[in-house]
């Protein structure tokens, strides 16, 4: 039996996932968490085979939680779930240690397939994203400006675009405000932007936030 911890701040999403997985005999949602801190506590005190983790949480970024989990429990498969388009986030979270990435609008059978694959130690990439990777082979398209950012700079970009202040971001990531300010300055320079408003407009235009 594969024991699953579902981490999402919306009770209706957690309930929906439980209902979907209830029809698969070898999968069971054995625990739930609504915040990043609660998720870390549940992982520390329980036995889990797979964690399904929403990328947006109220107390901290799901990517931050992912990084903490992979530092402390490197062998625990984490399947990221998000309302954001996978071409914007999938590669980033996979590099951060995720075993897979699924948009929330994915079909139930995709979810079950993804869980089975990551529980066996594999990596899950949806057919849609795989097609995109294949179609990009041998081409050199003009890449979006955010793709030149480091993983941490990209994370800070998304948090700024999500409405968080530099102080809030620093608290979430456990670093100083000065460090976050340095990331912001480097981001603006790399992306040839000038203000937080420019960053937010860019993030909305490219689908990084909604």
mmCIF file of C-alpha atoms in Angstrom:
data_model
loop_
_atom_site.group_PDB
_atom_site.id
_atom_site.type_symbol
_atom_site.label_atom_id
_atom_site.label_comp_id
_atom_site.label_asym_id
_atom_site.label_seq_id
_atom_site.Cartn_x
_atom_site.Cartn_y
_atom_site.Cartn_z
ATOM 1 C CA UNK A 1 0.000 0.000 0.000
ATOM 2 C CA UNK A 2 1.373 3.412 -1.016
ATOM 3 C CA UNK A 3 0.843 5.960 1.769
ATOM 4 C CA UNK A 4 0.348 9.487 0.445
ATOM 5 C CA UNK A 5 0.540 12.855 2.195
ATOM 6 C CA UNK A 6 -1.483 15.560 0.399
ATOM 7 C CA UNK A 7 -0.376 19.146 0.990
ATOM 8 C CA UNK A 8 -2.752 21.834 -0.280
ATOM 9 C CA UNK A 9 -4.318 24.863 1.395
ATOM 10 C CA UNK A 10 -7.750 24.202 -0.141
ATOM 11 C CA UNK A 11 -9.843 21.570 1.642
ATOM 12 C CA UNK A 12 -11.900 20.957 -1.490
ATOM 13 C CA UNK A 13 -8.743 20.052 -3.440
ATOM 14 C CA UNK A 14 -7.578 17.657 -0.729
ATOM 15 C CA UNK A 15 -11.010 16.031 -0.641
ATOM 16 C CA UNK A 16 -11.072 15.763 -4.438
ATOM 17 C CA UNK A 17 -7.710 14.011 -4.484
ATOM 18 C CA UNK A 18 -8.881 11.587 -1.791
ATOM 19 C CA UNK A 19 -11.966 10.728 -3.822
ATOM 20 C CA UNK A 20 -9.943 10.164 -6.994
ATOM 21 C CA UNK A 21 -7.444 7.904 -5.260
ATOM 22 C CA UNK A 22 -10.107 6.000 -3.308
ATOM 23 C CA UNK A 23 -10.814 4.017 -6.483
ATOM 24 C CA UNK A 24 -7.225 2.738 -6.657
ATOM 25 C CA UNK A 25 -6.755 -0.116 -4.146
ATOM 26 C CA UNK A 26 -2.999 0.230 -3.697
ATOM 27 C CA UNK A 27 -3.057 3.998 -3.019
ATOM 28 C CA UNK A 28 -4.285 5.672 0.156
ATOM 29 C CA UNK A 29 -4.268 9.300 1.290
ATOM 30 C CA UNK A 30 -3.043 8.665 4.836
ATOM 31 C CA UNK A 31 -2.556 12.301 5.814
ATOM 32 C CA UNK A 32 -3.233 15.909 4.894
ATOM 33 C CA UNK A 33 -1.590 19.281 5.507
ATOM 34 C CA UNK A 34 -2.704 22.800 4.605
ATOM 35 C CA UNK A 35 0.559 24.702 5.150
ATOM 36 C CA UNK A 36 4.259 24.189 4.527
ATOM 37 C CA UNK A 37 5.045 24.029 8.238
ATOM 38 C CA UNK A 38 2.330 21.455 8.847
ATOM 39 C CA UNK A 39 3.665 19.392 5.949
ATOM 40 C CA UNK A 40 7.191 19.358 7.377
ATOM 41 C CA UNK A 41 5.856 18.290 10.778
ATOM 42 C CA UNK A 42 3.732 15.512 9.258
ATOM 43 C CA UNK A 43 6.689 14.184 7.258
ATOM 44 C CA UNK A 44 8.894 14.235 10.332
ATOM 45 C CA UNK A 45 6.422 12.295 12.482
ATOM 46 C CA UNK A 46 4.905 9.885 9.930
ATOM 47 C CA UNK A 47 5.782 7.247 7.360
ATOM 48 C CA UNK A 48 5.104 8.303 3.761
ATOM 49 C CA UNK A 49 5.757 6.831 0.342
ATOM 50 C CA UNK A 50 4.791 9.908 -1.717
ATOM 51 C CA UNK A 51 4.085 13.560 -0.952
ATOM 52 C CA UNK A 52 1.731 15.493 -3.244
ATOM 53 C CA UNK A 53 2.696 19.138 -2.749
ATOM 54 C CA UNK A 54 0.938 22.252 -4.024
ATOM 55 C CA UNK A 55 3.354 24.858 -5.338
ATOM 56 C CA UNK A 56 1.359 27.696 -3.692
ATOM 57 C CA UNK A 57 0.927 27.597 0.086
ATOM 58 C CA UNK A 58 -0.149 30.348 2.496
ATOM 59 C CA UNK A 59 2.916 30.379 4.754
ATOM 60 C CA UNK A 60 5.733 29.701 2.275
ATOM 61 C CA UNK A 61 6.406 28.667 -1.300
ATOM 62 C CA UNK A 62 5.898 25.019 -2.142
ATOM 63 C CA UNK A 63 9.314 25.142 -3.811
ATOM 64 C CA UNK A 64 10.849 26.135 -0.466
ATOM 65 C CA UNK A 65 9.080 23.214 1.221
ATOM 66 C CA UNK A 66 10.321 20.933 -1.562
ATOM 67 C CA UNK A 67 13.912 22.055 -1.023
ATOM 68 C CA UNK A 68 13.615 21.473 2.733
ATOM 69 C CA UNK A 69 12.115 18.026 2.232
ATOM 70 C CA UNK A 70 14.821 16.962 -0.228
ATOM 71 C CA UNK A 71 17.527 18.163 2.147
ATOM 72 C CA UNK A 72 16.135 16.169 5.058
ATOM 73 C CA UNK A 73 14.518 13.250 3.202
ATOM 74 C CA UNK A 74 16.302 12.920 -0.159
ATOM 75 C CA UNK A 75 14.677 9.571 -1.001
ATOM 76 C CA UNK A 76 11.085 10.721 -0.404
ATOM 77 C CA UNK A 77 9.312 11.243 -3.780
ATOM 78 C CA UNK A 78 7.558 14.615 -4.040
ATOM 79 C CA UNK A 79 4.983 15.153 -6.784
ATOM 80 C CA UNK A 80 4.314 18.858 -7.326
ATOM 81 C CA UNK A 81 0.765 19.973 -8.096
ATOM 82 C CA UNK A 82 -0.068 23.432 -9.425
ATOM 83 C CA UNK A 83 -2.605 25.556 -11.249
ATOM 84 C CA UNK A 84 0.234 27.067 -13.281
ATOM 85 C CA UNK A 85 1.163 25.899 -16.769
ATOM 86 C CA UNK A 86 3.768 23.158 -16.522
ATOM 87 C CA UNK A 87 6.052 24.649 -19.166
ATOM 88 C CA UNK A 88 6.645 27.561 -16.778
ATOM 89 C CA UNK A 89 7.479 25.565 -13.655
ATOM 90 C CA UNK A 90 8.076 21.878 -14.386
ATOM 91 C CA UNK A 91 11.771 22.067 -15.261
ATOM 92 C CA UNK A 92 12.462 24.353 -12.304
ATOM 93 C CA UNK A 93 10.856 22.093 -9.709
ATOM 94 C CA UNK A 94 12.382 18.961 -11.232
ATOM 95 C CA UNK A 95 15.817 20.551 -10.870
ATOM 96 C CA UNK A 96 14.939 21.359 -7.256
ATOM 97 C CA UNK A 97 14.343 17.681 -6.603
ATOM 98 C CA UNK A 98 10.695 17.022 -7.455
ATOM 99 C CA UNK A 99 9.901 13.569 -8.818
ATOM 100 C CA UNK A 100 7.185 14.978 -11.058
ATOM 101 C CA UNK A 101 4.895 17.901 -11.848
ATOM 102 C CA UNK A 102 1.167 17.905 -12.598
ATOM 103 C CA UNK A 103 -1.167 20.801 -13.440
ATOM 104 C CA UNK A 104 -4.335 20.685 -11.340
ATOM 105 C CA UNK A 105 -6.482 20.280 -14.437
ATOM 106 C CA UNK A 106 -4.829 16.939 -15.241
ATOM 107 C CA UNK A 107 -7.094 13.926 -15.713
ATOM 108 C CA UNK A 108 -7.475 11.523 -12.755
ATOM 109 C CA UNK A 109 -5.709 8.707 -14.617
ATOM 110 C CA UNK A 110 -2.676 10.974 -15.089
ATOM 111 C CA UNK A 111 -2.542 11.558 -11.344
ATOM 112 C CA UNK A 112 -2.678 7.835 -10.608
ATOM 113 C CA UNK A 113 -0.009 7.094 -13.237
ATOM 114 C CA UNK A 114 2.227 9.827 -11.846
ATOM 115 C CA UNK A 115 1.939 8.531 -8.278
ATOM 116 C CA UNK A 116 2.678 4.961 -9.323
ATOM 117 C CA UNK A 117 5.728 6.054 -11.294
ATOM 118 C CA UNK A 118 7.303 8.273 -8.621
ATOM 119 C CA UNK A 119 6.527 5.705 -5.897
ATOM 120 C CA UNK A 120 8.682 3.244 -7.879
ATOM 121 C CA UNK A 121 11.530 5.742 -7.938
ATOM 122 C CA UNK A 122 10.865 7.140 -11.411
ATOM 123 C CA UNK A 123 10.287 10.648 -12.720
ATOM 124 C CA UNK A 124 6.948 11.723 -14.122
ATOM 125 C CA UNK A 125 6.618 14.127 -17.047
ATOM 126 C CA UNK A 126 3.212 14.506 -18.676
ATOM 127 C CA UNK A 127 2.743 13.528 -22.338
ATOM 128 C CA UNK A 128 2.011 17.174 -23.157
ATOM 129 C CA UNK A 129 5.296 18.393 -21.700
ATOM 130 C CA UNK A 130 7.215 15.515 -23.282
ATOM 131 C CA UNK A 131 5.830 16.520 -26.682
ATOM 132 C CA UNK A 132 7.008 20.058 -26.071
ATOM 133 C CA UNK A 133 10.510 18.848 -25.167
ATOM 134 C CA UNK A 134 10.650 16.741 -28.330
ATOM 135 C CA UNK A 135 9.375 19.564 -30.543
ATOM 136 C CA UNK A 136 12.045 21.862 -29.105
ATOM 137 C CA UNK A 137 14.887 19.489 -29.994
ATOM 138 C CA UNK A 138 17.122 20.899 -32.662
ATOM 139 C CA UNK A 139 15.598 24.346 -32.410
ATOM 140 C CA UNK A 140 16.934 27.497 -30.855
ATOM 141 C CA UNK A 141 13.853 29.589 -30.053
ATOM 142 C CA UNK A 142 14.109 32.908 -28.292
ATOM 143 C CA UNK A 143 13.834 31.958 -24.651
ATOM 144 C CA UNK A 144 11.723 33.924 -22.150
ATOM 145 C CA UNK A 145 13.792 36.303 -20.060
ATOM 146 C CA UNK A 146 13.058 34.503 -16.791
ATOM 147 C CA UNK A 147 14.874 31.386 -18.036
ATOM 148 C CA UNK A 148 18.235 33.109 -17.544
ATOM 149 C CA UNK A 149 17.562 33.496 -13.808
ATOM 150 C CA UNK A 150 19.026 31.222 -11.157
ATOM 151 C CA UNK A 151 16.621 28.917 -9.316
ATOM 152 C CA UNK A 152 16.541 31.221 -6.276
ATOM 153 C CA UNK A 153 16.114 34.363 -8.393
ATOM 154 C CA UNK A 154 13.202 32.725 -10.195
ATOM 155 C CA UNK A 155 11.667 31.783 -6.854
ATOM 156 C CA UNK A 156 11.960 35.372 -5.592
ATOM 157 C CA UNK A 157 10.465 36.655 -8.858
ATOM 158 C CA UNK A 158 7.386 34.469 -8.395
ATOM 159 C CA UNK A 159 7.001 35.520 -4.764
ATOM 160 C CA UNK A 160 7.245 39.216 -5.643
ATOM 161 C CA UNK A 161 4.735 38.690 -8.429
ATOM 162 C CA UNK A 162 2.498 36.935 -5.909
ATOM 163 C CA UNK A 163 2.335 40.105 -3.841
ATOM 164 C CA UNK A 164 4.870 39.379 -1.106
ATOM 165 C CA UNK A 165 7.154 42.077 0.283
ATOM 166 C CA UNK A 166 10.924 41.617 0.473
ATOM 167 C CA UNK A 167 10.619 41.193 4.249
ATOM 168 C CA UNK A 168 7.980 38.463 3.871
ATOM 169 C CA UNK A 169 10.073 36.675 1.252
ATOM 170 C CA UNK A 170 13.146 36.829 3.489
ATOM 171 C CA UNK A 171 11.160 35.313 6.367
ATOM 172 C CA UNK A 172 9.767 32.539 4.142
ATOM 173 C CA UNK A 173 13.192 31.624 2.782
ATOM 174 C CA UNK A 174 15.058 32.054 6.060
ATOM 175 C CA UNK A 175 17.532 34.647 4.756
ATOM 176 C CA UNK A 176 18.140 38.344 5.304
ATOM 177 C CA UNK A 177 16.208 41.118 3.587
ATOM 178 C CA UNK A 178 19.535 42.301 2.169
ATOM 179 C CA UNK A 179 20.001 38.937 0.431
ATOM 180 C CA UNK A 180 16.536 39.134 -1.125
ATOM 181 C CA UNK A 181 17.190 42.725 -2.188
ATOM 182 C CA UNK A 182 20.383 41.539 -3.908
ATOM 183 C CA UNK A 183 18.437 38.826 -5.761
ATOM 184 C CA UNK A 184 15.882 41.435 -6.828
ATOM 185 C CA UNK A 185 18.589 43.778 -8.123
ATOM 186 C CA UNK A 186 20.221 40.982 -10.126
ATOM 187 C CA UNK A 187 16.843 39.918 -11.520
ATOM 188 C CA UNK A 188 16.000 43.389 -12.721
ATOM 189 C CA UNK A 189 19.399 43.742 -14.384
ATOM 190 C CA UNK A 190 19.268 40.330 -16.100
ATOM 191 C CA UNK A 191 15.706 40.861 -17.316
ATOM 192 C CA UNK A 192 16.259 44.507 -18.274
ATOM 193 C CA UNK A 193 13.423 45.687 -16.049
ATOM 194 C CA UNK A 194 13.336 48.575 -13.578
ATOM 195 C CA UNK A 195 10.674 48.118 -10.899
ATOM 196 C CA UNK A 196 8.614 45.554 -9.011
ATOM 197 C CA UNK A 197 5.653 46.626 -11.132
ATOM 198 C CA UNK A 198 7.628 45.644 -14.237
ATOM 199 C CA UNK A 199 8.337 42.233 -12.688
ATOM 200 C CA UNK A 200 4.665 41.718 -11.833
ATOM 201 C CA UNK A 201 3.494 42.740 -15.317
ATOM 202 C CA UNK A 202 6.052 40.384 -16.857
ATOM 203 C CA UNK A 203 4.978 37.485 -14.624
ATOM 204 C CA UNK A 204 1.318 37.991 -15.504
ATOM 205 C CA UNK A 205 2.038 38.355 -19.227
ATOM 206 C CA UNK A 206 4.079 35.151 -19.350
ATOM 207 C CA UNK A 207 1.684 33.120 -17.189
ATOM 208 C CA UNK A 208 3.959 32.745 -14.170
ATOM 209 C CA UNK A 209 1.110 34.008 -11.981
ATOM 210 C CA UNK A 210 -2.605 34.461 -12.483
#
